[in-house]
Amino acid sequence: MALRTIRIQGDPVLTKVCRPIPEMTPKIEELIGDMLETMYEANGVGLAAPQVGILKRLVVIDVGDGPIVMINPSILETSGEQTGDEGCLSLPGKAGNVTRPNYVKARALDENMEEYTIEGTELLARAICHELDHLDGHMYTEKAEGPIHDVNYEEEA
Ligand code: NI
């Protein structure tokens, strides 16, 4: 495994729509491992493939309960609302106030290309929404209410 370079907002790769992954390959396996290592090294709670320059529908998340790999993910259901500071590894040291669903149910393929569903609330729901937005070329800054401000905490995605 190896660390990948995290792309910073302004890089056009972060505005592209990513392509589905049709099958597992050694390159995708390597990418998953590298993305997890890169996310942990940056103290992030999530990382999407376009953030390391790869336009594929793949995200990794860990909100403290272990790694989650989501290939070709989609949101099935949402409910409720949460509003709070959100950060991104592609905009380090910054945060903005973003409203997200407080509950999310999503479907994805795991690293064995087996389909599963996942339910999350609070930070996990926020992270799923945030990462899936990256796959369609969107950053949280488009949804932030009020100014993007400096932060000194480490919870970035
Ligand atoms: Ni992000």
mmCIF file of C-alpha atoms and ligand atoms in Angstrom:
data_model
loop_
_atom_site.group_PDB
_atom_site.id
_atom_site.type_symbol
_atom_site.label_atom_id
_atom_site.label_comp_id
_atom_site.label_asym_id
_atom_site.label_seq_id
_atom_site.Cartn_x
_atom_site.Cartn_y
_atom_site.Cartn_z
ATOM 1 C CA MET A 1 0.000 0.000 0.000
ATOM 2 C CA ALA A 2 1.028 3.538 -0.580
ATOM 3 C CA LEU A 3 -0.134 6.997 0.241
ATOM 4 C CA ARG A 4 -1.843 8.850 -2.594
ATOM 5 C CA THR A 5 -1.808 12.589 -3.097
ATOM 6 C CA ILE A 6 -5.051 14.213 -2.000
ATOM 7 C CA ARG A 7 -6.338 16.666 -4.583
ATOM 8 C CA ILE A 8 -7.266 20.118 -3.317
ATOM 9 C CA GLN A 9 -10.372 22.108 -4.254
ATOM 10 C CA GLY A 10 -9.711 23.893 -7.532
ATOM 11 C CA ASP A 11 -8.372 20.710 -9.118
ATOM 12 C CA PRO A 12 -10.777 19.980 -12.002
ATOM 13 C CA VAL A 13 -10.823 16.255 -11.137
ATOM 14 C CA LEU A 14 -13.014 17.144 -8.143
ATOM 15 C CA THR A 15 -15.771 18.469 -10.430
ATOM 16 C CA LYS A 16 -16.175 15.381 -12.650
ATOM 17 C CA VAL A 17 -18.819 12.675 -12.572
ATOM 18 C CA CYS A 18 -17.183 9.326 -11.763
ATOM 19 C CA ARG A 19 -17.721 6.044 -13.617
ATOM 20 C CA PRO A 20 -19.048 2.815 -12.071
ATOM 21 C CA ILE A 21 -16.619 -0.013 -11.339
ATOM 22 C CA PRO A 22 -17.712 -3.075 -13.369
ATOM 23 C CA GLU A 23 -15.459 -5.670 -11.730
ATOM 24 C CA MET A 24 -12.786 -6.081 -9.103
ATOM 25 C CA THR A 25 -9.253 -5.962 -10.437
ATOM 26 C CA PRO A 26 -5.833 -5.943 -8.763
ATOM 27 C CA LYS A 27 -5.617 -2.207 -9.502
ATOM 28 C CA ILE A 28 -8.908 -1.492 -7.740
ATOM 29 C CA GLU A 29 -7.848 -3.669 -4.794
ATOM 30 C CA GLU A 30 -4.660 -1.661 -4.548
ATOM 31 C CA LEU A 31 -6.603 1.595 -4.830
ATOM 32 C CA ILE A 32 -8.884 0.604 -1.934
ATOM 33 C CA GLY A 33 -5.891 -0.159 0.286
ATOM 34 C CA ASP A 34 -4.165 3.054 -0.693
ATOM 35 C CA MET A 35 -7.295 5.135 -0.086
ATOM 36 C CA LEU A 36 -7.754 3.678 3.407
ATOM 37 C CA GLU A 37 -4.107 4.321 4.247
ATOM 38 C CA THR A 38 -4.321 7.848 2.852
ATOM 39 C CA MET A 39 -7.543 8.591 4.775
ATOM 40 C CA TYR A 40 -6.117 7.332 8.089
ATOM 41 C CA GLU A 41 -2.834 9.151 7.601
ATOM 42 C CA ALA A 42 -4.770 12.401 7.044
ATOM 43 C CA ASN A 43 -7.026 11.731 10.072
ATOM 44 C CA GLY A 44 -10.044 11.764 7.785
ATOM 45 C CA VAL A 45 -13.387 10.037 8.283
ATOM 46 C CA GLY A 46 -13.937 9.489 4.566
ATOM 47 C CA LEU A 47 -12.253 9.677 1.190
ATOM 48 C CA ALA A 48 -13.634 9.394 -2.336
ATOM 49 C CA ALA A 49 -11.642 8.109 -5.316
ATOM 50 C CA PRO A 50 -11.742 11.438 -7.212
ATOM 51 C CA GLN A 51 -9.962 13.009 -4.212
ATOM 52 C CA VAL A 52 -6.947 10.913 -5.196
ATOM 53 C CA GLY A 53 -7.464 11.640 -8.893
ATOM 54 C CA ILE A 54 -9.356 8.476 -9.848
ATOM 55 C CA LEU A 55 -12.735 9.016 -11.534
ATOM 56 C CA LYS A 56 -14.374 5.838 -10.241
ATOM 57 C CA ARG A 57 -17.394 5.348 -7.997
ATOM 58 C CA LEU A 58 -15.541 4.232 -4.880
ATOM 59 C CA VAL A 59 -15.440 5.709 -1.395
ATOM 60 C CA VAL A 60 -13.975 4.638 1.926
ATOM 61 C CA ILE A 61 -15.341 5.768 5.293
ATOM 62 C CA ASP A 62 -14.373 5.207 8.917
ATOM 63 C CA VAL A 63 -16.194 7.199 11.556
ATOM 64 C CA GLY A 64 -14.515 5.213 14.316
ATOM 65 C CA ASP A 65 -16.291 1.878 13.892
ATOM 66 C CA GLY A 66 -13.936 0.344 11.331
ATOM 67 C CA PRO A 67 -13.427 0.736 7.608
ATOM 68 C CA ILE A 68 -16.363 0.799 5.204
ATOM 69 C CA VAL A 69 -15.740 0.288 1.478
ATOM 70 C CA MET A 70 -18.504 1.459 -0.857
ATOM 71 C CA ILE A 71 -18.296 0.633 -4.560
ATOM 72 C CA ASN A 72 -20.978 2.036 -6.901
ATOM 73 C CA PRO A 73 -22.950 3.315 -3.903
ATOM 74 C CA SER A 74 -26.419 4.785 -3.984
ATOM 75 C CA ILE A 75 -28.681 6.272 -1.354
ATOM 76 C CA LEU A 76 -31.969 4.413 -0.897
ATOM 77 C CA GLU A 77 -33.623 6.396 1.881
ATOM 78 C CA THR A 78 -33.018 9.448 3.989
ATOM 79 C CA SER A 79 -34.852 11.037 6.860
ATOM 80 C CA GLY A 80 -34.470 13.764 9.425
ATOM 81 C CA GLU A 81 -32.037 16.611 9.369
ATOM 82 C CA GLN A 82 -28.782 17.594 11.021
ATOM 83 C CA THR A 83 -26.964 20.876 10.689
ATOM 84 C CA GLY A 84 -23.354 21.290 11.650
ATOM 85 C CA ASP A 85 -19.779 21.910 10.651
ATOM 86 C CA GLU A 86 -18.440 19.743 7.861
ATOM 87 C CA GLY A 87 -14.901 19.536 6.553
ATOM 88 C CA CYS A 88 -13.151 17.880 3.641
ATOM 89 C CA LEU A 89 -9.649 16.527 3.096
ATOM 90 C CA SER A 90 -9.683 18.427 -0.213
ATOM 91 C CA LEU A 91 -10.059 21.699 1.721
ATOM 92 C CA PRO A 92 -7.856 21.152 4.757
ATOM 93 C CA GLY A 93 -8.276 23.297 7.834
ATOM 94 C CA LYS A 94 -11.666 24.639 6.727
ATOM 95 C CA ALA A 95 -15.269 23.877 7.545
ATOM 96 C CA GLY A 96 -18.732 25.058 6.682
ATOM 97 C CA ASN A 97 -22.181 24.695 8.143
ATOM 98 C CA VAL A 98 -24.069 22.073 6.130
ATOM 99 C CA THR A 99 -27.516 20.540 6.596
ATOM 100 C CA ARG A 100 -27.708 16.815 5.827
ATOM 101 C CA PRO A 101 -30.175 14.012 6.533
ATOM 102 C CA ASN A 102 -29.770 12.581 10.027
ATOM 103 C CA TYR A 103 -30.465 9.058 8.756
ATOM 104 C CA VAL A 104 -29.290 7.458 5.544
ATOM 105 C CA LYS A 105 -29.821 3.998 4.117
ATOM 106 C CA ALA A 106 -27.506 3.180 1.227
ATOM 107 C CA ARG A 107 -26.633 0.294 -1.026
ATOM 108 C CA ALA A 108 -23.160 -0.498 -2.321
ATOM 109 C CA LEU A 109 -20.811 -3.278 -3.297
ATOM 110 C CA ASP A 110 -18.044 -4.297 -0.906
ATOM 111 C CA GLU A 111 -14.446 -5.145 -1.843
ATOM 112 C CA ASN A 112 -15.666 -8.606 -2.956
ATOM 113 C CA MET A 113 -18.241 -6.938 -5.249
ATOM 114 C CA GLU A 114 -21.023 -8.242 -3.006
ATOM 115 C CA GLU A 115 -24.002 -6.009 -2.514
ATOM 116 C CA TYR A 116 -24.925 -4.833 0.957
ATOM 117 C CA THR A 117 -27.036 -2.180 2.551
ATOM 118 C CA ILE A 118 -25.906 0.102 5.320
ATOM 119 C CA GLU A 119 -27.819 2.381 7.643
ATOM 120 C CA GLY A 120 -26.209 5.317 9.376
ATOM 121 C CA THR A 121 -27.156 8.226 11.567
ATOM 122 C CA GLU A 122 -25.399 11.420 12.580
ATOM 123 C CA LEU A 123 -21.716 11.426 11.515
ATOM 124 C CA LEU A 124 -22.008 8.259 9.419
ATOM 125 C CA ALA A 125 -25.066 9.628 7.597
ATOM 126 C CA ARG A 126 -23.209 12.885 6.993
ATOM 127 C CA ALA A 127 -20.095 11.074 5.764
ATOM 128 C CA ILE A 128 -22.058 8.894 3.328
ATOM 129 C CA CYS A 129 -23.785 11.941 1.832
ATOM 130 C CA HIS A 130 -20.538 13.912 1.675
ATOM 131 C CA GLU A 131 -18.561 11.126 -0.021
ATOM 132 C CA LEU A 132 -21.284 10.241 -2.505
ATOM 133 C CA ASP A 133 -21.475 13.903 -3.517
ATOM 134 C CA HIS A 134 -17.770 13.694 -4.464
ATOM 135 C CA LEU A 135 -18.623 10.942 -6.979
ATOM 136 C CA ASP A 136 -20.808 13.421 -8.843
ATOM 137 C CA GLY A 137 -18.264 16.214 -8.694
ATOM 138 C CA HIS A 138 -19.742 18.109 -5.757
ATOM 139 C CA MET A 139 -18.075 19.599 -2.696
ATOM 140 C CA TYR A 140 -19.769 20.505 0.591
ATOM 141 C CA THR A 141 -18.899 24.146 -0.037
ATOM 142 C CA GLU A 142 -21.731 24.271 -2.596
ATOM 143 C CA LYS A 143 -24.193 23.416 0.198
ATOM 144 C CA ALA A 144 -22.709 25.409 3.061
ATOM 145 C CA GLU A 145 -24.791 28.067 4.731
ATOM 146 C CA GLY A 146 -22.687 31.012 5.814
ATOM 147 C CA PRO A 147 -18.955 31.405 5.360
ATOM 148 C CA ILE A 148 -16.384 28.658 5.034
ATOM 149 C CA HIS A 149 -14.246 29.176 8.113
ATOM 150 C CA ASP A 150 -10.994 27.987 9.648
ATOM 151 C CA VAL A 151 -11.113 25.062 12.040
ATOM 152 C CA ASN A 152 -8.640 23.295 14.229
ATOM 153 C CA TYR A 153 -10.291 19.941 14.511
ATOM 154 C CA GLU A 154 -9.432 16.911 12.450
ATOM 155 C CA GLU A 155 -12.744 15.513 11.294
ATOM 156 C CA GLU A 156 -12.443 15.843 7.543
ATOM 157 C CA ALA A 157 -13.802 13.803 4.705
HETATM 158 NI NI NI B 1 -14.635 15.561 1.059
#
